Amino acid sequence: MPHFFDQEGHTILKATIDKILPKTESPSATEVGVYKIIDTMVGTVYKPS
Amino acid sequence: MTVIKKNEVTYDAIVIGSGISGGYAAMELCTKGYKTLILERGRMVKRGEYPTANKDTWEFPNQNLLSQEEIEKHYSKQNGLSLWVYQDTKHWINKEDEYPYDEDKPFDWIRGYHVGGRSLMWGRHCYRWSDIDFGANAKEGIAIDWPIRYKDIEPWYDYVETFVGVSGQKEGLKQVPNGRFLPPFPLNCAEQHFSNQVATLPVAEKTVTICLFSVVSEIVYDKATGKAFGVKIIDAETREATKFFLRIVLNSRSEEFPNGLGNSNGELGHNLMDHHYGMGVSASVKGFEDAYYKGRKPLGFYIPRFTNIDEKTKRKEYFRGFGYQGTINRGQNHPEGVMGEELKQHIFKPDPYMLYMTCFGEILPYHENKTFLNFDKKDKNGMPIITFDAKLRENENGTTQGCGVKCGVEMLAAAGCEDIQSYNDLTSPGACIHEMGTARVGHNSKASVLNKWNQMHDVPNVFVTDGSFMTSLGTKPPSITYITLTARAVDYVHKQM
């Protein structure tokens, strides 16, 4: 269950993190679930401001 | 160890609080054959029951962080430095909404109510005080003289270090007398694992009685004998009041009686101190790129105070000085401005070695820095609320502070470090979790609460052996000196019986 980003937000988030850490002979950021950590951190740790 | 329900019983000795001093006192009393009661206001923590100690960061939610909402609700004062409260430590730290305190000036009071107290959380650096520390007040005409010198407690340092197990290297420095050391950890001076659960309480276990959720409300004074004859407690769960009767009290919570017991000269609660914690330096250390380390060392390195220790190092701008605690390690390698495949190549290699060191500055004992109880405001147990009124003053603000950073930067530059960064922030007292003073030892009853045996001038069967007995602060981490004077005080009591 997403905590912060909606579907469109997730699409942008995944594209962004894969620019930073693309798939090479090791997996990409999206493949190891970095977007889930970002979504949970933004949604549950930080306040809206 | 017997855990009892509250009853009206007579004990030879009552120890208030089960922190590092209380645990040591109970062990010494039990070893000498006294029927001993520990009153602990918090919950039981048994040896090995540390829910997070063996976990890694990735085993906690949100990379070990608490939500901002949770911090604001429960820990806003104690997390003033954003340093102490995490998923893996929050169960050792009180919720401020449940255990409130007041500040006339900002004070970061970081503590937890449970068996073992902060002996479960301490930094484990153990260095002996020297006569440079004990003699400083008298030499500089600040506050009052310590009633003891190094030779008075040297055998007691030997005694407790042998029990605790302190590792280190004998450097022969006049500001840090050599200890009874176990072999040092490679490269660094460090100290082995010691907490009340692992060390003192198991020794006391056969004979000690521990009474949990017992908030001490009063040491009951008997006018006829001039002695304390019992302790009144309030049950933190039922709010019921009970009395315990005794022959000796080892009181680790003296600040609970700011206008009462032992305070005939008005000194109780005054001279509150803590290390100034707002200075530090970091840098990258070149070389050793093909080497790595493994395991988790308990500690890093320590640089003892080097200013104002003799005529050669005398500074005219300030009294006393500062020491440093630090670590050197390799972190994650993610250089700025790099993306894509190139970033991944960096990430798979370790970062250069980074050095971090924090300065511990000595705050002088000022009568004006104080703590007191507000009897007009009560907590959920009906106990008056404690209020702190302490701040850094001229010696810390004007001069010592900047010098701690400047010396750190100069040292790292001279050692060939690169990318040297420093910070110099005004932190609140309390933040270093080395709060001391408020019931100091002294030569006479005019200006001190305790005599040189940690015995209350006013009430001879009450002894105070936690950090409140400290007459000045020094620059060293204090725990080993607390337990050294605790063991000495118990021996003194024993010889009087």
Coordinates of C-alpha atoms in Angstrom, one line a residue:
Chain A
M1 CA 0.0 0.0 0.0
P2 CA 1.5 3.3 -1.0
H3 CA 1.9 5.9 1.8
F4 CA 2.4 9.1 -0.2
F5 CA 2.8 8.9 -4.0
D6 CA -0.1 8.1 -6.2
Q7 CA 0.1 6.0 -9.4
E8 CA 1.5 8.8 -11.5
G9 CA 3.8 9.8 -8.7
H10 CA 5.2 6.3 -8.6
T11 CA 5.8 6.3 -12.4
I12 CA 7.8 9.5 -12.1
L13 CA 9.6 8.2 -9.0
K14 CA 10.7 4.9 -10.6
A15 CA 11.9 6.7 -13.8
T16 CA 13.9 9.2 -11.7
I17 CA 15.6 6.6 -9.4
D18 CA 16.5 4.4 -12.5
K19 CA 18.2 7.5 -14.0
I20 CA 20.3 7.7 -10.9
L21 CA 20.9 3.9 -10.5
P22 CA 20.2 2.1 -13.8
K23 CA 20.2 -1.6 -14.5
T24 CA 23.8 -2.7 -15.4
E25 CA 25.1 -6.1 -14.6
S26 CA 23.6 -5.4 -11.2
P27 CA 19.9 -4.6 -10.7
S28 CA 18.3 -1.1 -11.0
A29 CA 17.0 1.0 -8.1
T30 CA 13.4 0.0 -9.0
E31 CA 14.2 -3.7 -9.2
V32 CA 15.5 -3.6 -5.6
G33 CA 12.4 -1.6 -4.4
V34 CA 14.0 1.7 -3.6
Y35 CA 10.7 3.5 -4.5
K36 CA 9.0 1.6 -1.6
I37 CA 11.5 3.0 0.9
I38 CA 11.1 6.5 -0.5
D39 CA 7.3 6.3 -0.4
T40 CA 7.3 5.0 3.2
M41 CA 9.9 7.5 4.4
V42 CA 8.1 10.5 2.8
G43 CA 4.6 9.2 3.9
T44 CA 5.3 8.1 7.5
V45 CA 8.4 9.7 8.8
Y46 CA 8.2 13.3 7.5
K47 CA 5.5 15.8 8.1
P48 CA 3.6 17.4 5.1
S49 CA 5.5 20.7 5.5
Chain B
M1 CA 17.6 -11.5 43.0
T2 CA 14.2 -11.3 44.7
V3 CA 11.6 -9.0 43.1
I4 CA 9.1 -8.2 45.8
K5 CA 5.8 -6.6 46.2
K6 CA 5.7 -3.6 48.5
N7 CA 5.7 -4.5 52.2
E8 CA 6.8 -2.7 55.4
V9 CA 10.1 -4.5 56.0
T10 CA 13.4 -3.4 57.6
Y11 CA 16.6 -3.6 55.6
D12 CA 20.2 -2.9 56.6
A13 CA 20.6 -0.7 53.6
I14 CA 18.4 0.9 51.0
V15 CA 19.8 1.9 47.6
I16 CA 17.6 4.4 45.7
G17 CA 18.0 3.9 42.0
S18 CA 19.6 1.0 40.0
G19 CA 21.8 3.0 37.7
I20 CA 25.5 2.6 37.4
S21 CA 26.2 3.9 40.9
G22 CA 23.2 2.3 42.6
G23 CA 24.0 -1.1 41.0
Y24 CA 27.6 -0.9 42.2
A25 CA 26.5 0.1 45.7
A26 CA 24.1 -2.8 46.0
M27 CA 26.7 -5.3 44.8
E28 CA 29.2 -4.0 47.4
L29 CA 26.7 -4.0 50.2
C30 CA 25.5 -7.5 49.4
T31 CA 29.1 -8.8 49.1
K32 CA 29.7 -7.4 52.7
G33 CA 26.6 -9.3 54.0
Y34 CA 24.1 -6.5 54.3
K35 CA 20.4 -7.1 53.7
T36 CA 19.9 -4.7 50.9
L37 CA 16.9 -3.2 49.1
I38 CA 17.1 -1.5 45.7
L39 CA 14.2 0.9 45.0
E40 CA 13.8 1.4 41.2
R41 CA 11.0 3.6 39.9
G42 CA 10.9 1.9 36.5
R43 CA 10.5 -1.5 35.0
M44 CA 12.6 -4.7 35.2
V45 CA 15.2 -5.3 32.5
K46 CA 16.9 -8.7 32.9
R47 CA 20.3 -9.6 31.6
G48 CA 20.1 -10.3 27.8
E49 CA 16.7 -8.7 27.5
Y50 CA 17.8 -6.0 25.1
P51 CA 15.3 -6.2 22.2
T52 CA 17.4 -4.3 19.6
A53 CA 21.0 -4.8 20.6
N54 CA 21.9 -7.4 17.9
K55 CA 19.9 -5.9 15.0
D56 CA 21.2 -4.1 12.0
T57 CA 19.9 -0.8 10.7
W58 CA 18.0 -2.5 7.9
E59 CA 16.0 -4.6 10.3
F60 CA 14.2 -1.5 11.7
P61 CA 11.4 0.4 10.0
N62 CA 12.3 3.5 8.1
Q63 CA 16.1 3.0 8.4
N64 CA 15.9 3.3 12.2
L65 CA 14.3 6.7 12.1
L66 CA 11.2 7.7 14.2
S67 CA 8.5 9.7 12.5
Q68 CA 8.7 13.4 13.1
E69 CA 5.2 13.2 14.7
E70 CA 6.4 10.6 17.3
I71 CA 9.5 12.7 18.1
E72 CA 7.5 15.8 18.6
K73 CA 5.0 14.0 20.8
H74 CA 7.4 12.1 23.1
Y75 CA 11.0 13.2 22.7
S76 CA 11.2 16.8 21.5
K77 CA 13.5 17.9 24.3
Q78 CA 15.7 14.8 24.5
N79 CA 16.2 14.7 20.7
G80 CA 17.4 18.3 20.6
L81 CA 20.6 17.2 19.0
S82 CA 18.8 14.7 16.7
L83 CA 21.3 12.3 18.1
W84 CA 19.9 9.9 20.7
V85 CA 16.3 8.8 19.9
Y86 CA 16.0 6.1 17.2
Q87 CA 13.9 2.9 16.7
D88 CA 16.8 0.9 18.4
T89 CA 17.1 3.2 21.5
K90 CA 13.7 4.6 22.2
H91 CA 12.7 1.9 24.7
W92 CA 15.6 3.2 27.0
I93 CA 14.4 6.8 26.8
N94 CA 11.4 8.3 28.8
K95 CA 8.5 9.7 27.0
E96 CA 8.4 13.4 28.0
D97 CA 4.6 13.5 28.0
E98 CA 4.6 10.8 30.7
Y99 CA 7.6 12.1 32.7
P100 CA 7.5 15.9 32.3
Y101 CA 10.2 18.3 33.5
D102 CA 10.4 22.1 33.3
E103 CA 13.2 24.3 31.9
D104 CA 13.8 27.9 33.0
K105 CA 16.6 27.7 30.5
P106 CA 16.9 24.9 27.9
F107 CA 18.1 21.6 29.4
D108 CA 18.2 18.3 27.4
W109 CA 17.5 15.8 30.1
I110 CA 18.0 12.4 28.5
R111 CA 17.1 9.4 30.7
G112 CA 15.1 6.2 31.0
Y113 CA 13.3 4.6 34.0
H114 CA 14.3 0.9 34.1
V115 CA 16.6 -1.4 36.0
G116 CA 20.2 -0.6 35.0
G117 CA 19.4 3.0 34.1
R118 CA 21.9 4.5 31.7
S119 CA 24.5 1.8 32.4
L120 CA 22.7 0.2 29.4
M121 CA 23.5 3.2 27.2
W122 CA 26.8 4.6 28.3
G123 CA 29.8 5.5 26.1
R124 CA 32.2 3.1 28.1
H125 CA 35.3 5.4 28.0
C126 CA 37.0 5.0 31.3
Y127 CA 39.8 7.3 32.4
R128 CA 41.0 8.2 35.9
W129 CA 40.9 11.7 37.2
S130 CA 44.2 13.2 38.3
D131 CA 45.2 15.9 40.7
I132 CA 45.0 18.4 37.8
D133 CA 41.2 17.8 38.1
F134 CA 40.9 17.4 41.9
G135 CA 43.2 20.4 42.5
A136 CA 41.7 22.8 39.9
N137 CA 39.0 24.5 42.0
A138 CA 41.5 25.3 44.9
K139 CA 44.2 26.5 42.5
E140 CA 42.0 28.8 40.5
G141 CA 39.8 29.9 43.4
I142 CA 36.7 28.6 41.7
A143 CA 33.7 27.2 43.8
I144 CA 35.1 25.0 46.6
D145 CA 38.0 22.6 47.0
W146 CA 37.6 18.9 46.5
P147 CA 38.1 17.2 49.9
I148 CA 40.0 14.3 48.2
R149 CA 43.1 13.9 46.0
Y150 CA 44.2 11.2 43.6
K151 CA 46.1 9.2 46.3
D152 CA 42.9 8.9 48.4
I153 CA 41.1 7.0 45.7
E154 CA 43.9 5.4 43.6
P155 CA 43.4 2.0 45.4
W156 CA 39.7 2.3 44.7
Y157 CA 40.3 2.9 41.0
D158 CA 42.4 -0.3 41.1
Y159 CA 39.6 -2.1 42.8
V160 CA 36.7 -1.2 40.4
E161 CA 38.8 -1.3 37.2
T162 CA 39.8 -4.9 38.1
F163 CA 36.1 -5.8 38.4
V164 CA 34.8 -3.8 35.4
G165 CA 37.6 -4.8 33.0
V166 CA 39.0 -1.7 31.4
S167 CA 41.2 -2.1 28.4
G168 CA 43.7 0.6 27.5
Q169 CA 47.3 1.5 27.0
K170 CA 49.5 2.9 29.8
E171 CA 50.5 6.3 28.4
G172 CA 52.0 7.7 31.6
L173 CA 50.3 11.1 31.1
K174 CA 50.1 13.3 34.2
Q175 CA 46.5 14.3 33.3
V176 CA 45.4 10.6 32.9
P177 CA 47.0 8.3 35.5
N178 CA 47.7 4.8 34.3
G179 CA 44.9 2.4 35.1
R180 CA 44.8 -1.4 35.8
F181 CA 44.3 -2.1 32.1
L182 CA 43.5 -5.2 30.1
P183 CA 45.3 -5.3 26.8
P184 CA 44.1 -2.5 24.5
F185 CA 42.0 -3.0 21.5
P186 CA 44.1 -2.7 18.3
L187 CA 45.1 0.9 17.7
N188 CA 42.6 2.4 20.0
C189 CA 42.0 2.8 23.7
A190 CA 38.7 1.2 24.6
E191 CA 36.7 -0.4 27.3
Q192 CA 34.9 -3.7 27.4
H193 CA 31.3 -4.3 27.8
F194 CA 29.9 -3.4 31.3
S195 CA 26.4 -2.8 32.4
N196 CA 24.6 -3.5 35.7
Q197 CA 22.8 -6.5 34.1
V198 CA 26.1 -8.1 33.0
A199 CA 28.2 -7.1 36.0
T200 CA 27.0 -5.8 39.3
L201 CA 23.5 -7.2 39.6
P202 CA 24.5 -10.8 39.0
V203 CA 27.0 -10.5 41.9
A204 CA 24.4 -9.0 44.1
E205 CA 21.7 -11.5 42.9
K206 CA 21.6 -14.0 45.7
T207 CA 20.9 -11.5 48.5
V208 CA 19.6 -8.3 46.9
T209 CA 15.9 -7.4 46.9
I210 CA 14.6 -5.2 44.2
C211 CA 11.4 -3.3 44.3
L212 CA 10.1 -2.0 40.9
F213 CA 7.9 0.9 40.0
S214 CA 8.8 2.5 43.3
V215 CA 9.1 6.3 43.1
V216 CA 10.8 7.5 46.2
S217 CA 8.9 10.5 47.6
E218 CA 10.8 11.0 50.8
I219 CA 13.6 9.9 53.0
V220 CA 12.0 9.9 56.4
Y221 CA 14.1 11.7 59.0
D222 CA 14.1 10.9 62.7
K223 CA 14.6 14.0 64.8
A224 CA 15.5 12.1 67.9
T225 CA 18.4 10.2 66.4
G226 CA 19.3 12.8 63.7
K227 CA 19.3 9.9 61.2
A228 CA 17.1 8.7 58.3
F229 CA 15.0 5.8 59.4
G230 CA 13.1 4.9 56.3
V231 CA 12.1 5.7 52.8
K232 CA 8.6 6.5 51.6
I233 CA 7.7 5.3 48.1
I234 CA 4.7 5.7 45.8
D235 CA 3.8 2.8 43.6
A236 CA 4.0 4.1 40.1
E237 CA 1.2 1.6 39.0
T238 CA -1.3 1.9 41.9
R239 CA -0.2 5.3 43.4
E240 CA -0.3 3.6 46.8
A241 CA 2.2 4.9 49.4
T242 CA 4.4 2.5 51.4
K243 CA 7.3 2.8 53.8
F244 CA 10.5 0.9 54.0
F245 CA 12.7 1.0 57.1
L246 CA 16.4 0.9 57.2
R247 CA 19.8 1.5 58.8
I248 CA 21.7 3.1 55.9
V249 CA 20.5 4.9 52.8
L250 CA 22.6 5.1 49.7
N251 CA 20.7 7.8 47.9
S252 CA 21.2 8.2 44.2
R253 CA 18.5 10.8 43.7
S254 CA 19.5 13.7 45.9
E255 CA 18.0 16.4 43.8
E256 CA 14.6 15.3 45.0
F257 CA 15.2 17.2 48.2
P258 CA 16.1 20.7 47.2
N259 CA 14.8 22.5 50.2
G260 CA 14.7 19.5 52.6
L261 CA 17.0 16.7 53.7
G262 CA 20.7 17.6 53.8
N263 CA 20.1 21.1 52.6
S264 CA 20.7 23.2 55.7
N265 CA 23.2 25.4 53.9
G266 CA 21.0 25.8 50.7
E267 CA 23.7 24.2 48.4
L268 CA 21.5 21.3 47.3
G269 CA 20.5 21.6 43.7
H270 CA 23.2 24.2 42.9
N271 CA 26.4 23.9 40.8
L272 CA 24.7 21.8 38.1
M273 CA 27.2 20.9 35.3
D274 CA 27.4 18.9 32.1
H275 CA 30.1 18.7 29.4
H276 CA 29.8 21.2 26.6
Y277 CA 29.0 19.1 23.6
G278 CA 28.6 21.5 20.8
M279 CA 32.0 21.4 19.1
G280 CA 33.5 18.9 16.7
V281 CA 35.6 18.3 13.6
S282 CA 35.6 15.8 10.7
A283 CA 38.1 15.1 7.9
S284 CA 39.1 12.5 5.3
V285 CA 42.1 10.4 6.1
K286 CA 44.2 9.5 3.0
G287 CA 45.9 6.1 2.5
F288 CA 45.1 2.6 3.7
E289 CA 42.7 2.3 0.6
D290 CA 43.5 -1.4 0.1
A291 CA 42.9 -2.2 3.8
Y292 CA 39.6 -2.7 5.5
Y293 CA 38.4 -3.7 9.0
K294 CA 35.8 -6.0 10.3
G295 CA 33.6 -6.4 13.4
R296 CA 32.3 -3.6 15.6
K297 CA 34.8 -2.1 18.0
P298 CA 33.2 -0.9 21.2
L299 CA 34.9 2.5 21.0
G300 CA 37.2 4.7 18.9
F301 CA 40.0 6.9 20.1
Y302 CA 40.4 9.4 22.9
I303 CA 42.5 12.6 23.1
P304 CA 42.8 13.7 26.7
R305 CA 42.9 17.4 27.7
F306 CA 46.2 19.1 26.8
T307 CA 45.7 22.8 27.8
N308 CA 46.2 24.3 31.2
I309 CA 47.8 21.1 32.5
D310 CA 51.1 22.9 33.4
E311 CA 52.9 26.2 33.0
K312 CA 53.9 25.4 29.4
T313 CA 50.3 24.7 28.3
K314 CA 48.8 27.6 30.3
R315 CA 46.1 29.6 28.4
K316 CA 45.3 33.1 29.6
E317 CA 42.0 33.2 27.8
Y318 CA 40.2 30.5 29.7
F319 CA 40.3 28.0 32.7
R320 CA 40.5 24.2 32.3
G321 CA 40.1 22.7 28.8
F322 CA 38.6 20.0 26.7
G323 CA 39.1 16.4 25.4
Y324 CA 38.0 14.6 22.3
Q325 CA 36.3 11.3 21.5
G326 CA 36.4 10.1 17.9
T327 CA 36.2 7.3 15.4
I328 CA 37.7 6.6 11.9
N329 CA 35.7 4.5 9.6
R330 CA 34.7 4.0 5.9
G331 CA 31.2 4.9 4.9
Q332 CA 29.1 4.8 1.8
N333 CA 30.8 6.1 -1.3
H334 CA 28.3 8.3 -3.2
P335 CA 30.1 11.4 -4.6
E336 CA 27.9 14.4 -5.4
G337 CA 26.9 15.2 -9.0
V338 CA 27.5 11.7 -10.3
M339 CA 24.7 9.6 -11.8
G340 CA 24.1 6.4 -13.7
E341 CA 26.7 3.7 -14.4
E342 CA 29.5 6.0 -13.1
L343 CA 27.7 6.3 -9.7
K344 CA 27.4 2.5 -9.5
Q345 CA 31.1 2.1 -10.0
H346 CA 31.7 4.4 -7.1
I347 CA 29.2 2.7 -4.8
F348 CA 30.8 -0.7 -5.2
K349 CA 34.0 0.7 -3.7
P350 CA 34.3 1.8 -0.1
D351 CA 34.6 5.5 0.8
P352 CA 37.9 6.9 1.9
Y353 CA 38.5 6.8 5.7
M354 CA 36.6 9.5 7.5
L355 CA 37.5 10.8 10.9
Y356 CA 34.9 12.3 13.2
M357 CA 35.7 13.7 16.7
T358 CA 33.6 15.4 19.2
C359 CA 34.9 17.8 21.8
F360 CA 34.0 17.5 25.5
G361 CA 34.5 20.9 27.1
E362 CA 34.6 21.5 30.8
I363 CA 31.9 23.7 32.2
L364 CA 32.8 25.4 35.5
P365 CA 30.7 24.8 38.7
Y366 CA 28.6 27.9 38.9
H367 CA 26.3 28.4 41.9
E368 CA 23.7 30.0 39.6
N369 CA 23.4 26.9 37.5
K370 CA 20.8 24.9 39.4
T371 CA 17.8 22.5 39.5
F372 CA 14.9 22.6 41.9
L373 CA 11.5 21.1 42.6
N374 CA 8.3 23.0 41.8
F375 CA 5.9 22.0 44.5
D376 CA 3.1 23.9 42.8
K377 CA 3.1 21.5 39.9
K378 CA 2.8 17.7 40.3
D379 CA 3.3 14.7 38.0
K380 CA 1.0 11.7 37.7
N381 CA 2.5 10.2 40.9
G382 CA 1.9 13.4 42.8
M383 CA 5.6 14.2 42.8
P384 CA 6.7 17.8 42.4
I385 CA 8.1 18.7 38.9
I386 CA 11.8 19.2 38.5
T387 CA 12.9 22.4 36.9
F388 CA 16.3 23.1 35.3
D389 CA 17.9 26.6 35.3
A390 CA 21.5 26.3 33.9
K391 CA 23.4 27.7 31.0
L392 CA 26.9 28.0 29.5
R393 CA 28.6 31.1 30.8
E394 CA 31.6 33.3 30.0
N395 CA 34.4 30.7 30.3
E396 CA 32.6 28.3 27.9
N397 CA 31.0 30.8 25.6
G398 CA 33.8 33.2 25.1
T399 CA 36.9 31.2 24.8
T400 CA 37.0 27.5 25.5
Q401 CA 34.4 26.9 22.9
G402 CA 36.2 28.4 19.9
C403 CA 39.5 26.9 21.0
G404 CA 38.1 23.3 21.0
V405 CA 37.3 23.6 17.4
K406 CA 40.5 25.6 16.4
C407 CA 42.8 23.0 18.1
G408 CA 40.9 20.1 16.5
V409 CA 41.3 21.7 13.0
E410 CA 45.0 22.4 13.6
M411 CA 45.6 18.8 14.8
L412 CA 43.9 17.3 11.8
A413 CA 45.7 19.6 9.4
A414 CA 49.1 18.7 11.0
A415 CA 48.2 15.0 10.7
G416 CA 47.8 15.4 7.0
C417 CA 44.0 15.1 6.9
E418 CA 42.0 16.6 4.0
D419 CA 38.5 18.1 3.6
I420 CA 38.5 19.3 7.2
Q421 CA 35.1 20.5 8.4
S422 CA 34.1 21.8 11.8
Y423 CA 31.0 22.8 13.8
N424 CA 30.6 25.0 16.8
D425 CA 27.1 25.1 18.1
L426 CA 25.7 26.3 21.3
T427 CA 24.1 23.2 22.9
S428 CA 22.0 23.1 26.0
P429 CA 23.4 21.6 29.2
G430 CA 22.2 18.0 29.6
A431 CA 22.8 17.1 25.9
C432 CA 26.1 15.3 26.8
I433 CA 24.2 13.1 29.4
H434 CA 26.9 13.9 31.9
E435 CA 24.9 16.0 34.3
M436 CA 26.7 16.3 37.6
G437 CA 26.9 18.4 40.7
T438 CA 23.9 19.6 42.9
A439 CA 25.1 17.7 46.1
R440 CA 28.8 18.3 46.1
V441 CA 31.4 16.9 48.4
G442 CA 33.5 19.4 50.4
H443 CA 35.7 19.9 53.4
N444 CA 32.9 21.3 55.7
S445 CA 29.2 21.7 56.0
K446 CA 29.1 25.4 55.2
A447 CA 29.4 25.1 51.5
S448 CA 28.9 21.4 50.6
V449 CA 26.2 18.8 51.1
L450 CA 28.5 15.8 51.5
N451 CA 31.8 15.1 53.3
K452 CA 34.8 13.4 51.7
W453 CA 33.1 9.9 52.2
N454 CA 30.0 11.0 50.2
Q455 CA 28.2 11.1 53.6
M456 CA 25.6 13.8 54.1
H457 CA 26.7 16.4 56.6
D458 CA 23.2 16.8 58.0
V459 CA 22.1 13.2 58.1
P460 CA 25.0 10.8 58.7
N461 CA 23.3 7.6 57.5
V462 CA 22.5 9.0 54.1
F463 CA 25.2 8.7 51.4
V464 CA 25.0 10.1 47.9
T465 CA 27.2 8.4 45.3
D466 CA 25.8 9.3 41.9
G467 CA 27.1 12.1 39.7
S468 CA 25.5 14.7 42.0
F469 CA 28.5 14.5 44.4
M470 CA 30.9 16.0 41.9
T471 CA 32.5 19.3 43.0
S472 CA 33.8 20.0 39.5
L473 CA 33.3 18.5 36.1
G474 CA 36.7 17.6 34.6
T475 CA 36.8 16.7 30.9
K476 CA 36.7 12.9 31.2
P477 CA 33.7 10.6 31.0
P478 CA 32.7 10.3 34.6
S479 CA 31.2 6.8 35.2
I480 CA 34.4 5.1 36.4
T481 CA 34.9 7.8 39.0
Y482 CA 31.3 7.5 40.2
I483 CA 31.6 3.8 40.9
T484 CA 35.1 4.2 42.4
L485 CA 33.7 6.6 45.0
T486 CA 30.7 4.4 45.5
A487 CA 32.9 1.4 46.3
R488 CA 34.9 3.6 48.7
A489 CA 31.8 4.9 50.4
V490 CA 30.4 1.4 51.0
D491 CA 33.7 0.4 52.5
Y492 CA 33.6 3.4 54.8
V493 CA 30.1 2.5 55.9
H494 CA 31.2 -1.1 56.6
K495 CA 34.1 0.1 58.7
Q496 CA 31.8 2.3 60.8
M497 CA 29.3 -0.5 61.6

